Tab-separated table of C-alpha atoms in Angstrom:
chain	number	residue	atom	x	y	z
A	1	UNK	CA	40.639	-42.182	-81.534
A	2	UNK	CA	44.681	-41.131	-81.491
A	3	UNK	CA	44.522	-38.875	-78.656
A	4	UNK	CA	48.289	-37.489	-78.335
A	5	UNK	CA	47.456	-33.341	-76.439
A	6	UNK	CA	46.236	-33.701	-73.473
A	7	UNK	CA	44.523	-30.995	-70.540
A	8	UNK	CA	47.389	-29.833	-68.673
A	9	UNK	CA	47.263	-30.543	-64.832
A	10	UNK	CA	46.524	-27.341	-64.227
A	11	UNK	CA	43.452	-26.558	-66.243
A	12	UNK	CA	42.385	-29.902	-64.901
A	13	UNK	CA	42.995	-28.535	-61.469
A	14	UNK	CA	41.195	-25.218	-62.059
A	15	UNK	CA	37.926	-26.966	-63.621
A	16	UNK	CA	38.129	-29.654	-60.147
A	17	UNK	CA	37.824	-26.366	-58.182
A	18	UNK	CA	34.795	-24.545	-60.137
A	19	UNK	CA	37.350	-21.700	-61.353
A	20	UNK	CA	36.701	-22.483	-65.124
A	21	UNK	CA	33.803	-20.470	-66.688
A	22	UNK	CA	31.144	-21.912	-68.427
A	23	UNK	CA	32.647	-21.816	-72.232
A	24	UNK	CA	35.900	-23.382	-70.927
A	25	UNK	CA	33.834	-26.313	-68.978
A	26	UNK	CA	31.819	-26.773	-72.446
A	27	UNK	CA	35.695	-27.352	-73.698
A	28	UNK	CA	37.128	-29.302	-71.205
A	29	UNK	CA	34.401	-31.558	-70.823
A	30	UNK	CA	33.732	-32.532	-74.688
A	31	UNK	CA	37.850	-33.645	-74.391
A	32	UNK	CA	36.831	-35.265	-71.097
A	33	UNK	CA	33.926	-37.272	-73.008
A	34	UNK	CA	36.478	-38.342	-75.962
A	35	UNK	CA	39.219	-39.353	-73.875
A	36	UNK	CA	39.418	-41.783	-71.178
A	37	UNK	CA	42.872	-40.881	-70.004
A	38	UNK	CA	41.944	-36.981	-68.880
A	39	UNK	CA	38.548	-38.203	-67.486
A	40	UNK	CA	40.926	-40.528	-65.266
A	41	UNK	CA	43.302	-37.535	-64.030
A	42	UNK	CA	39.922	-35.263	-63.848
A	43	UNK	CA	38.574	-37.627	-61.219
A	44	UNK	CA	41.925	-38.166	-59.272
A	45	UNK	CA	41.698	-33.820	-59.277
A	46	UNK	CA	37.817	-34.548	-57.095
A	47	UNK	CA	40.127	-36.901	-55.072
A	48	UNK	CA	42.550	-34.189	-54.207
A	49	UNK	CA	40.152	-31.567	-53.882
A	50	UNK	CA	37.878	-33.834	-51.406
A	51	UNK	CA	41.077	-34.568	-49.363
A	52	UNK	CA	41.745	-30.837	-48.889
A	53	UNK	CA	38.469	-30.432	-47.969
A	54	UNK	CA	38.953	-32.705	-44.811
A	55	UNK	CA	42.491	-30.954	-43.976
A	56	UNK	CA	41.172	-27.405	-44.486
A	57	UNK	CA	40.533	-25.637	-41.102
A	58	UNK	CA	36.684	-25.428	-40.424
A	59	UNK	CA	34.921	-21.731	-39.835
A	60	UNK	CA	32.585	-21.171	-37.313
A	61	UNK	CA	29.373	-22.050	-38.337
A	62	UNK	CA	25.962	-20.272	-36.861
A	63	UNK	CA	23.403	-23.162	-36.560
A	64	UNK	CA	23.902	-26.865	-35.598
A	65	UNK	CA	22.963	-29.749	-37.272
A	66	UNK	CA	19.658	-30.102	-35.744
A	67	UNK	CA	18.599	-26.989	-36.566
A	68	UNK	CA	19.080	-27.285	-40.308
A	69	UNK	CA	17.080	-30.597	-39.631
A	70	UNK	CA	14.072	-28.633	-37.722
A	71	UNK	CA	13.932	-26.279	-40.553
A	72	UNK	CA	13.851	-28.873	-43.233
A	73	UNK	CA	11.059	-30.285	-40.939
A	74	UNK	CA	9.024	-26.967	-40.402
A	75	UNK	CA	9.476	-26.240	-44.245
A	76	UNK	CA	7.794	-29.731	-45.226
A	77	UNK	CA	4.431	-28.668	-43.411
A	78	UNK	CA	4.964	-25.040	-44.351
A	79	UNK	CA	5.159	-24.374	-48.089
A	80	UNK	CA	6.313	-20.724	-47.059
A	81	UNK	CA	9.140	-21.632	-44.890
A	82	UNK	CA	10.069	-24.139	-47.739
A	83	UNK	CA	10.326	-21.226	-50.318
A	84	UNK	CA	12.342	-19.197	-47.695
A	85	UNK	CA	15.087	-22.316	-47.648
A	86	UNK	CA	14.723	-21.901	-51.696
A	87	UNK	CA	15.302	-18.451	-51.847
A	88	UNK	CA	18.688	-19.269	-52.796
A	89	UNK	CA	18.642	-19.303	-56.683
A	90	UNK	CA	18.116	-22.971	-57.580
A	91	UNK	CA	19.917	-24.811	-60.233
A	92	UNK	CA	17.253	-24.533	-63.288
A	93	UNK	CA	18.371	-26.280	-66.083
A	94	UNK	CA	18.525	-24.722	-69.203
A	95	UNK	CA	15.943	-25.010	-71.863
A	96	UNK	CA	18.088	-26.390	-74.165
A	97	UNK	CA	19.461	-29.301	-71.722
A	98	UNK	CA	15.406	-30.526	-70.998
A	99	UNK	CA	15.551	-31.064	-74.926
A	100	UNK	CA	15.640	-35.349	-75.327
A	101	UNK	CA	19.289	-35.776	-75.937
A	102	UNK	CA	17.456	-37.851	-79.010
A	103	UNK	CA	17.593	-34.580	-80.974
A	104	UNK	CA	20.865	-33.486	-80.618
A	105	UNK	CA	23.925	-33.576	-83.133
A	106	UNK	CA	25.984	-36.576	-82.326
A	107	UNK	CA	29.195	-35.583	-84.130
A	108	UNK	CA	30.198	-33.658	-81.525
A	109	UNK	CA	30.801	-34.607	-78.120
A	110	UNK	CA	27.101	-33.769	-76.252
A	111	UNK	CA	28.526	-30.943	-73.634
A	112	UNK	CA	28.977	-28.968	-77.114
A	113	UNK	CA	26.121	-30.511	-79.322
A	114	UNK	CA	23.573	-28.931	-76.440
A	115	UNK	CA	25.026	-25.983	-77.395
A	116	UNK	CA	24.639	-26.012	-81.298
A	117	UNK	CA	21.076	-26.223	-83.070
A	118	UNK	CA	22.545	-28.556	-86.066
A	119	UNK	CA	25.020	-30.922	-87.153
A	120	UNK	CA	28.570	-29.008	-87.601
A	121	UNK	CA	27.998	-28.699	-91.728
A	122	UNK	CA	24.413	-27.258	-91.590
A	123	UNK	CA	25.666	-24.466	-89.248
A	124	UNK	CA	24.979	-20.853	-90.138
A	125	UNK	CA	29.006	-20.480	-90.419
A	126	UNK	CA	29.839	-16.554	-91.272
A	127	UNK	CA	32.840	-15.605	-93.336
A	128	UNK	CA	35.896	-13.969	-91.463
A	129	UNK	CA	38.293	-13.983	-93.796
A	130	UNK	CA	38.839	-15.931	-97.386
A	131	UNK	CA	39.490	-20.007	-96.062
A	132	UNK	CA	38.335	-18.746	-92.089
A	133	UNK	CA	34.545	-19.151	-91.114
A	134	UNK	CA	33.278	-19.329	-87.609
A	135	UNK	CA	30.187	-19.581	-85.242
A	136	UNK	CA	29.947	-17.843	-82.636
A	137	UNK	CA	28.271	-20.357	-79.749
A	138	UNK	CA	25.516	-19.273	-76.693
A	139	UNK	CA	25.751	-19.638	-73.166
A	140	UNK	CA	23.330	-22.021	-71.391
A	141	UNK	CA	21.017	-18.792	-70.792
A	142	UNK	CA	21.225	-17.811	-74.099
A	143	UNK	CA	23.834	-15.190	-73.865
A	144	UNK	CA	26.598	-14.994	-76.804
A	145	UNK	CA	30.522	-14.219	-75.348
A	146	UNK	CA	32.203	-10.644	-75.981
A	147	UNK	CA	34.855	-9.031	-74.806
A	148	UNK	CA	34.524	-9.256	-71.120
A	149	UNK	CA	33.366	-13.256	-70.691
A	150	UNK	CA	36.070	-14.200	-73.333
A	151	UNK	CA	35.768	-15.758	-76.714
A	152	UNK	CA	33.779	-19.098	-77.160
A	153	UNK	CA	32.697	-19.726	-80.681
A	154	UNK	CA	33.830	-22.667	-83.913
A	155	UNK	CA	36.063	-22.104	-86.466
A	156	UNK	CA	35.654	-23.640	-89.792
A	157	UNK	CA	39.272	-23.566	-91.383
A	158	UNK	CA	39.749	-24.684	-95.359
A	159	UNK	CA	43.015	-26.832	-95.560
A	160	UNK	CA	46.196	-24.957	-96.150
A	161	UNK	CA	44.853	-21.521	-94.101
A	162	UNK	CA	48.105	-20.807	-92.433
A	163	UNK	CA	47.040	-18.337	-89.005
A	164	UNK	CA	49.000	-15.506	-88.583
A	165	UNK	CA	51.369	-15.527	-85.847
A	166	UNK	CA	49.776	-15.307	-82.737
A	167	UNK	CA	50.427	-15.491	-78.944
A	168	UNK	CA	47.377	-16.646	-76.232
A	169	UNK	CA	45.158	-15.631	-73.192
A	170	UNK	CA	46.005	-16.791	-69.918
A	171	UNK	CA	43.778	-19.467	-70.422
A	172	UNK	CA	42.824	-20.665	-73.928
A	173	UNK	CA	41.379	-24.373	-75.232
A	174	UNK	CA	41.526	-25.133	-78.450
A	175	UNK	CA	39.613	-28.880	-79.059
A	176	UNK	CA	39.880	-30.475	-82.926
A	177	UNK	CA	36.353	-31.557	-83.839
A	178	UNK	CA	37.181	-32.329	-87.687
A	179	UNK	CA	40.013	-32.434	-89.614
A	180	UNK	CA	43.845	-31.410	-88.389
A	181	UNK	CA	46.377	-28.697	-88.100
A	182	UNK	CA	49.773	-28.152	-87.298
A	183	UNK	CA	52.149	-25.443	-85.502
A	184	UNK	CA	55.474	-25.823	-83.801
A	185	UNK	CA	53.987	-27.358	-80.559
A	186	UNK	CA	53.016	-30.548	-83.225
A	187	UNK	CA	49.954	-32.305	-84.595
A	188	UNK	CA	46.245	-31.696	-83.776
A	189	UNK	CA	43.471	-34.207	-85.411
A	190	UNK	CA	40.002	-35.149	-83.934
A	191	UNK	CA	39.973	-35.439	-79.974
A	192	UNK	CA	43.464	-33.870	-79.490
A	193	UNK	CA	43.031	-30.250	-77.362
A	194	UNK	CA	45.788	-27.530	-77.186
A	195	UNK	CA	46.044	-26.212	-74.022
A	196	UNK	CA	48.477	-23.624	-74.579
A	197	UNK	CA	49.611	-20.935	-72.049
A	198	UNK	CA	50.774	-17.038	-72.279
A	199	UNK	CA	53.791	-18.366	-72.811
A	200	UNK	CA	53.038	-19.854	-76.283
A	201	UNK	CA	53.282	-18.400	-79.683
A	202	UNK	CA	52.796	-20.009	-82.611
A	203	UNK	CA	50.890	-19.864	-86.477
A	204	UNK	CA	48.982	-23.131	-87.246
A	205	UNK	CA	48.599	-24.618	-90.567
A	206	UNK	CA	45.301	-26.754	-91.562
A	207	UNK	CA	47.112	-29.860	-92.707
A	208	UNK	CA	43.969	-32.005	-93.617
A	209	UNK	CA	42.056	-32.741	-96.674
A	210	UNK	CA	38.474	-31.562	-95.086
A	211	UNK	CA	37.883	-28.574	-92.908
A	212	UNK	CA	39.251	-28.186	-89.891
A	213	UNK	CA	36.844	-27.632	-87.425
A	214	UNK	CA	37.664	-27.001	-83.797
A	215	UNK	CA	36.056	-25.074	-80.669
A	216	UNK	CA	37.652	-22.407	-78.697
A	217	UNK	CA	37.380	-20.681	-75.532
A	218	UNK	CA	38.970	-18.113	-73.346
A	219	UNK	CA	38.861	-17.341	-69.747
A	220	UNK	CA	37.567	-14.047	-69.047
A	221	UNK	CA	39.713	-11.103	-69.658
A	222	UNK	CA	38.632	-8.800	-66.987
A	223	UNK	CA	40.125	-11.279	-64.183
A	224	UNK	CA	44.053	-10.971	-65.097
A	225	UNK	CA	43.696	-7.181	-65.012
A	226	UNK	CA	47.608	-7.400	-65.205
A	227	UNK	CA	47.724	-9.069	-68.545
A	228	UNK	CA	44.874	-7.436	-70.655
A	229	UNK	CA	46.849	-5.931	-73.335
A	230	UNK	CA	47.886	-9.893	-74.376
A	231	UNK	CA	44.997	-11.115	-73.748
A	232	UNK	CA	42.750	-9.785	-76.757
A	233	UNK	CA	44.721	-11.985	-78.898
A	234	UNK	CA	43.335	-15.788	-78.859
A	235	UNK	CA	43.299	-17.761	-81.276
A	236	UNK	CA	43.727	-15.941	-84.741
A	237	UNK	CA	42.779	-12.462	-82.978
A	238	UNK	CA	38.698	-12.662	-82.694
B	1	UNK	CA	51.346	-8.091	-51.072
B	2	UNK	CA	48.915	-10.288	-48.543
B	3	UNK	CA	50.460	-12.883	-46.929
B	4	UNK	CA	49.361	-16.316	-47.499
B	5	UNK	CA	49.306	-19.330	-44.920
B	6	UNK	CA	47.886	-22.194	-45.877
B	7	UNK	CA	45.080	-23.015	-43.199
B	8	UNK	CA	45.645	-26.669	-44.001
B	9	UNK	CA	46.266	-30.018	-41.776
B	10	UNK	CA	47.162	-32.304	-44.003
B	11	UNK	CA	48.576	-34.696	-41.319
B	12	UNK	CA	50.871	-37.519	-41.248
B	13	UNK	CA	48.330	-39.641	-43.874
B	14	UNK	CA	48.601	-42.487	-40.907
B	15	UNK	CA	46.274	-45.003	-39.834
B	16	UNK	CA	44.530	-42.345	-37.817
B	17	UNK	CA	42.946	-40.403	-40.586
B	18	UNK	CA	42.072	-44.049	-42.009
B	19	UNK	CA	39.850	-44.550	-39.040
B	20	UNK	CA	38.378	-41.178	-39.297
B	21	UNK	CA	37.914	-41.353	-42.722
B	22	UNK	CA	36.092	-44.577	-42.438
B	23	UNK	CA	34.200	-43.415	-39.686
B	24	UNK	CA	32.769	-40.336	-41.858
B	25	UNK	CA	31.430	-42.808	-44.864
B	26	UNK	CA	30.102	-44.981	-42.764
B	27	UNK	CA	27.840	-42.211	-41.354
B	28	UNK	CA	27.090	-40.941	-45.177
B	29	UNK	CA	25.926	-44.849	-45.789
B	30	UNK	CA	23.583	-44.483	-42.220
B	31	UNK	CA	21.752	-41.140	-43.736
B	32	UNK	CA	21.334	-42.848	-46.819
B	33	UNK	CA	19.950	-45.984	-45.577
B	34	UNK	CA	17.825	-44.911	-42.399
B	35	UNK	CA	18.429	-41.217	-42.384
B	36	UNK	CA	20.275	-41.705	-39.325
B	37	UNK	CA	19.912	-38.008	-37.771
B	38	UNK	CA	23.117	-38.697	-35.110
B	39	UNK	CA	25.501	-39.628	-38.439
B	40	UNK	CA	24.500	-36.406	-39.745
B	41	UNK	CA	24.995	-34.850	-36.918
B	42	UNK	CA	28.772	-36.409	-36.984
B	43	UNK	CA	28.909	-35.389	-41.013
B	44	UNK	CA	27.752	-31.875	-40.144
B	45	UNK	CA	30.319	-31.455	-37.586
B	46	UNK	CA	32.943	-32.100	-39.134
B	47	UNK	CA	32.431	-30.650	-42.912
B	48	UNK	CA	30.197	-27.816	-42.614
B	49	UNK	CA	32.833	-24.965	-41.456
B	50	UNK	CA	34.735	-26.411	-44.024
B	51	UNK	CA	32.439	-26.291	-46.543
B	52	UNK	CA	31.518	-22.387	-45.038
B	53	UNK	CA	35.583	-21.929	-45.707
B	54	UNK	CA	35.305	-22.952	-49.262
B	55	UNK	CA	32.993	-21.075	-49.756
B	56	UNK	CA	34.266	-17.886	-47.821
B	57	UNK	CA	37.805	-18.494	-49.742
B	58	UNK	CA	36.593	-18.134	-52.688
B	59	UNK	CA	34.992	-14.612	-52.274
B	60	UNK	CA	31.503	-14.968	-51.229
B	61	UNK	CA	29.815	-12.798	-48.643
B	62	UNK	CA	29.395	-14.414	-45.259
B	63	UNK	CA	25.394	-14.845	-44.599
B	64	UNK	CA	25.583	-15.895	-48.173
B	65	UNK	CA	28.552	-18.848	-47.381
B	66	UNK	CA	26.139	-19.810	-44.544
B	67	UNK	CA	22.776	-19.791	-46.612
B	68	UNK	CA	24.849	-21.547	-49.125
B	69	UNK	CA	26.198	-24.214	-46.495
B	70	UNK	CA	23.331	-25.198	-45.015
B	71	UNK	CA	21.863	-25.699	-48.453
B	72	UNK	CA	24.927	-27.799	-49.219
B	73	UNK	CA	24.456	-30.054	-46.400
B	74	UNK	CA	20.515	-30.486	-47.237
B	75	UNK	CA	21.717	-32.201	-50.328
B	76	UNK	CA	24.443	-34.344	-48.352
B	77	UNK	CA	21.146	-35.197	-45.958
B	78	UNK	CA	18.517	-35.411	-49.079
B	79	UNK	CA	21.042	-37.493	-51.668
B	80	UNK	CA	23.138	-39.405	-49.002
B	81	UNK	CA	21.308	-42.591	-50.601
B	82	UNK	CA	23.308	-42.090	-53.621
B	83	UNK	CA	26.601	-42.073	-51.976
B	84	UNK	CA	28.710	-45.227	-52.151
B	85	UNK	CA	31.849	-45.814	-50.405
B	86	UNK	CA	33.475	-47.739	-52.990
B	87	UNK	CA	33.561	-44.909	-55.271
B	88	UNK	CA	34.786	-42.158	-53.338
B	89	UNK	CA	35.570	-40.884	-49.917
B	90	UNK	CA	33.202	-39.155	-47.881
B	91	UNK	CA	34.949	-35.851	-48.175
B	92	UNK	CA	35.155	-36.308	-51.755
B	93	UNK	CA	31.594	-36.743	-52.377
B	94	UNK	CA	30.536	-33.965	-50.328
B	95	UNK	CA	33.206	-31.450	-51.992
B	96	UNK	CA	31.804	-32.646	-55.414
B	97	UNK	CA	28.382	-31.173	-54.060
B	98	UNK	CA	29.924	-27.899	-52.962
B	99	UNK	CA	31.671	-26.722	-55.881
B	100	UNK	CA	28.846	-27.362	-58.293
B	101	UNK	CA	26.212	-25.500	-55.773
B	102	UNK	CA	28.366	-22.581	-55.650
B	103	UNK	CA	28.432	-22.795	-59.621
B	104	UNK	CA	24.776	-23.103	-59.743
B	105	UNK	CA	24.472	-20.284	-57.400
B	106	UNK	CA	26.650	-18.003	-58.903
B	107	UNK	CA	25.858	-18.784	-63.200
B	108	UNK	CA	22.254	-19.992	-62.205
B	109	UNK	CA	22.988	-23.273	-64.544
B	110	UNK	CA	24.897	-25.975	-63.978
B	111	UNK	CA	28.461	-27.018	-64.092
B	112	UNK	CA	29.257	-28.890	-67.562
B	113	UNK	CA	30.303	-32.343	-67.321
B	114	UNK	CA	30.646	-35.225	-68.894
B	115	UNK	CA	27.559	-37.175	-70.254
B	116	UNK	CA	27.726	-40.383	-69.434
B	117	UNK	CA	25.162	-41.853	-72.116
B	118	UNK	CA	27.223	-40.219	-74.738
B	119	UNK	CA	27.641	-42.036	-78.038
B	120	UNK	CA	31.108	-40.489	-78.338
B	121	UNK	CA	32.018	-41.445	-74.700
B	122	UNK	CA	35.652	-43.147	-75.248
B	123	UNK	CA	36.588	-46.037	-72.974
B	124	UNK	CA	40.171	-46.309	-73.132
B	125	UNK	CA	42.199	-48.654	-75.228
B	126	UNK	CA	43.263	-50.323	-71.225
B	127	UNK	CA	39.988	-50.787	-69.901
B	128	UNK	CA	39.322	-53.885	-68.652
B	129	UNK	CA	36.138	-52.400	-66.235
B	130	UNK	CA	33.033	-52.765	-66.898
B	131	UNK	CA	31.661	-49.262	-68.487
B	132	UNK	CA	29.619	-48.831	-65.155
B	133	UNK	CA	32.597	-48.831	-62.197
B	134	UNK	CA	34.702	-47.195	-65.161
B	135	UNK	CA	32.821	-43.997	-65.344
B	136	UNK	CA	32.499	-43.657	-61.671
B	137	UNK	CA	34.421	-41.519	-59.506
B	138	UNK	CA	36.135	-45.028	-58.737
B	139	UNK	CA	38.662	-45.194	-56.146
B	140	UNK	CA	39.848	-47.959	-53.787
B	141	UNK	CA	40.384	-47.763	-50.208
B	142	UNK	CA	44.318	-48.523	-50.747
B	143	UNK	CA	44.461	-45.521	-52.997
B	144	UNK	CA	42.323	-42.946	-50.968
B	145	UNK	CA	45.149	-43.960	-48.284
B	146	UNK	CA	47.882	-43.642	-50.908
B	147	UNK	CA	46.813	-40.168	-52.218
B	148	UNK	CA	46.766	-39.159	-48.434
B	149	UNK	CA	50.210	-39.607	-48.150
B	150	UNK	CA	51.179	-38.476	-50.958
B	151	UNK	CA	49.520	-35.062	-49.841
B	152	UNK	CA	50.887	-34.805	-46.891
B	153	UNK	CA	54.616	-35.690	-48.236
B	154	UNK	CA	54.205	-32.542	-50.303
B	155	UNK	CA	56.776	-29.724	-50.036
B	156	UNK	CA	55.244	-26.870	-48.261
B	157	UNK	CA	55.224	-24.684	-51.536
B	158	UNK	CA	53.481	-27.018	-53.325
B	159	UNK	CA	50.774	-28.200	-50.424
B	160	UNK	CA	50.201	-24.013	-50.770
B	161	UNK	CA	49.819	-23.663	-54.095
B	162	UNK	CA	47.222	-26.637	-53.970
B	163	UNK	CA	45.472	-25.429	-51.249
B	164	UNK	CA	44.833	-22.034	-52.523
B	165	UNK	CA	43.875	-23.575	-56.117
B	166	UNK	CA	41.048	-24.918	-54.593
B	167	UNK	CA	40.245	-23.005	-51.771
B	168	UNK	CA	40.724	-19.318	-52.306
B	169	UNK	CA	40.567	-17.265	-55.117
B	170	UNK	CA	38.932	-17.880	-58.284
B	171	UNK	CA	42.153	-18.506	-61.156
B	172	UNK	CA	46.008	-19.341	-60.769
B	173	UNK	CA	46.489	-15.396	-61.684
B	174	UNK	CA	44.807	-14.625	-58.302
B	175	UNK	CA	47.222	-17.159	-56.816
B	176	UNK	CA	50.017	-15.541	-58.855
B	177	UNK	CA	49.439	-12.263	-57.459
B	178	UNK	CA	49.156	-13.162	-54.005
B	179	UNK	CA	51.884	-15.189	-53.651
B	180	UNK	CA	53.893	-12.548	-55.493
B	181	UNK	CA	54.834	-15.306	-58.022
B	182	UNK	CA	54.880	-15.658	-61.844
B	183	UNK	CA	51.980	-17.467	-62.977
B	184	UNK	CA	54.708	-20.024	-64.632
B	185	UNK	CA	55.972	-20.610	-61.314
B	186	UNK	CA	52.076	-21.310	-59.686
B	187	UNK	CA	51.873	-23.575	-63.059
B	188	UNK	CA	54.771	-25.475	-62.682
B	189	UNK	CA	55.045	-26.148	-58.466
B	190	UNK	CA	50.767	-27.395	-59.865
B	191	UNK	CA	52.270	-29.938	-62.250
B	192	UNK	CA	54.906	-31.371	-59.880
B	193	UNK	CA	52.588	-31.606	-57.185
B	194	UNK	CA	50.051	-33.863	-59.473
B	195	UNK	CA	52.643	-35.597	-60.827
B	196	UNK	CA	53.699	-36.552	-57.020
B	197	UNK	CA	50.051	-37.652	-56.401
B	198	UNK	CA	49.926	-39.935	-59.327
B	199	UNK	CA	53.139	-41.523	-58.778
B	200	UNK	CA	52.312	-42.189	-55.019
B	201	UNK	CA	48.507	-43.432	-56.561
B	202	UNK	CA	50.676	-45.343	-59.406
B	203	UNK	CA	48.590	-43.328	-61.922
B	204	UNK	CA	49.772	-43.747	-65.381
B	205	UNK	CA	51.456	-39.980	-66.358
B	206	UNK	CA	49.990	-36.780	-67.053
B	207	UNK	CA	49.974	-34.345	-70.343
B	208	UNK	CA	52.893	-35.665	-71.793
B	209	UNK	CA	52.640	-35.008	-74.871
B	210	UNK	CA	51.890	-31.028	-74.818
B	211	UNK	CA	55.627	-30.138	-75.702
B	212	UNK	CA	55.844	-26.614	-73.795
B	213	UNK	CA	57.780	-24.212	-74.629
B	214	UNK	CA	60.143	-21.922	-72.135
């Protein structure tokens, strides 16, 4: 794989720290998986974050170290002091991620195929537009995006749909699962990921033979109160 | 407009922090191996009000950052087995914990990553690892030491901007808006500092190829 776009250092920066919401980690991730280079400068981003971590000044804290261990101790012989320490929701994976990873589509990267119930042809793809089909993708808990999370759904483009003009979110990932396009920021093909800013506008051509099929998310609108009337326009205006 | 000061002590990255560094994962190693209750002891004194302050910074209530924390450092004391000092320091390890707790806690799933046993996995044209210490959080001692000074040689705006990325606040808007700053400004003082770091770590270069425009 020719992997020429890149994660910028920032959105690299802003998944290290947990900012990222769920749709965008599905994106950033499925790049991370298909090239070696990001997954590098993704790790050296844990680095940084990890040595911030030891030069950040500590807050006071209101038990000691023995006490945590005194709990953990009374919860082992006390199955109700043990739910108390869980009361905390617990990480509980998703339904979908205790499925054998046997089942799932392999031609896309897995953070993504988890998140699809079929290879990328069989999906139920609804029309948008004449050339412009697209699937609109589930959260972990089941839940589809909308106006408020942002977008996070596949587009299924037939070669020569030229997109209208169109400017971007704060944050918006665009990653090329099949096929290619083109806009005046260069090529995309398979693997590549535009991670363009506010400050971007541009109207991308589908330059390949097949389909071009890519995945796209946005950060969530309602944050950047400042910037919502640009915001409603990612990626062709969904 | 609130003002901003970076709680941070990033030091002098000398031989000091070395030896404090390498004291800290060599207590992680003691949990893991005999559950050494005076290394945790040691590991909880030094990272859980920082761990509380990550939390706190980025917005959550205060009984909840301790609940949260002491949580946090159950895992440190549960999964310190599966910490190796090779990889990654101490501090890196533990912060790895944090930030995906506070996503479970806050999206009640998990953070998405990388799949390590995925077919499509790409190793790099340049690797010359084996796939194992490739897809690790691999870093050698010389580096952690070189991406400690390059930290602390940062300019003060940029050591800022870092620290709030990951500290406080939940985007680079919030940043942005506290700082009183264009977003392009946050972006761009971001990029040089990471570009610093990787030329101090003698990291090949970053993006690249995303030609922005201006």
């Amino acid at each position: 794989m020719n992997i020429t776009h890149h994660l910028s250092d920032e959105t690299l920066i802003e998944y290290a720290s947990g900012n990222l919401n769920e749709a965008l980690e599905v994106v950033v991730a499925s790049h991370l998986t298909l090239c070696s280079h990001c997954r590098q400068r993704s790790h050296t981003a844990d680095h940084v974050g990890g040595h911030l971590l030891d030069a950040t000044k500590p807050v006071e804290v209101s038990h000691s170290a023995s006490d945590l261990l005194n709990r953990l101790r009374n919860s082992e012989t006390d199955d109700t002091a043990a739910d108390q320490l869980q009361s905390l929701k617990t990480t509980q994976k998703p339904a979908q991620e205790t499925d054998n990873a046997r089942f799932l589509s392999t031609d896309v990267p897995r953070p993504l195929a988890r998140r699809i119930p079929a290879d990328l042809d069989a999906l139920p793809w609804s029309t948008m537009a004449k050339g412009i089909k697209h699937y609109t993708l589930r959260h972990a808990d089941g839940s589809k995006s909308n106006h408020r999370t942002g977008a996070f759904k596949l587009l299924k483009l037939q070669p020569g749909v030229k997109l209208i003009e169109h400017s971007h979110g704060d944050i918006e990932l665009t990653l090329v699962l099949k096929g290619s396009y083109s806009d005046s920021t260069g090529r995309y093909g398979v693997g590549d990921v535009a991670d363009l800013g506010a400050d971007v506008t541009h109207c991308p051509v589908i330059d390949s033979n097949e389909p071009c099929i890519a995945v796209v998310a946005t950060n969530s609108p309602a944050q950047y109160t400042g910037m919502v009337g640009r915001i409603m326009q990612p990626f062709i205006g969904i | 407009m609130t003002e901003v000061k970076p709680a941070l002590d990033l030091g002098t990255g000398g031989s000091k922090q070395d030896t404090e560094r390498k004291k800290l994962n060599d207590c992680l190693v003691a949990i893991g191996r005999t559950q050494n209750e005076t290394a945790f002891a040691t590991i909880y004194e030094h990272f859980a009000g920082r761990v509380k302050s990550f939390l706190l910074g980025k917005g959550m209530e205060i009984d909840t950052a301790e609940e949260l924390m002491q949580e946090i450092m159950l895992v440190v004391w549960r999964r310190a087995s599966s910490y190796d000092p090779g990889k990654a320091a101490a501090s890196t390890w533990i912060f790895t914990i944090a930030r995906n707790k506070r996503i479970d806690y806050l999206r009640g799933n998990s953070r998405v990553e990388v799949e390590l046993d995925d077919s499509l996995l790409e190793h790099g044209p340049d690797s010359h690892h084996d796939a194992d210490s490739m897809e690790t959080l691999a870093i050698r001692e010389q580096d952690t030491r070189k991406l400690s000074e390059a930290l602390s040689k940062l300019p003060n705006e940029q050591q800022q901007v870092m620290h709030l990325s990951y500290f406080r606040g939940q985007s680079h808007g919030d940043i942005a808006l506290w700082l009183d700053l264009p977003v392009g400004t946050v972006k761009s003082r971001i990029r040089l500092a990471m570009q610093s770091i990787r030329e101090g770590m003698q990291l090949p270069k970053g993006a690249g190829a995303i030609s922005r425009k201006t």
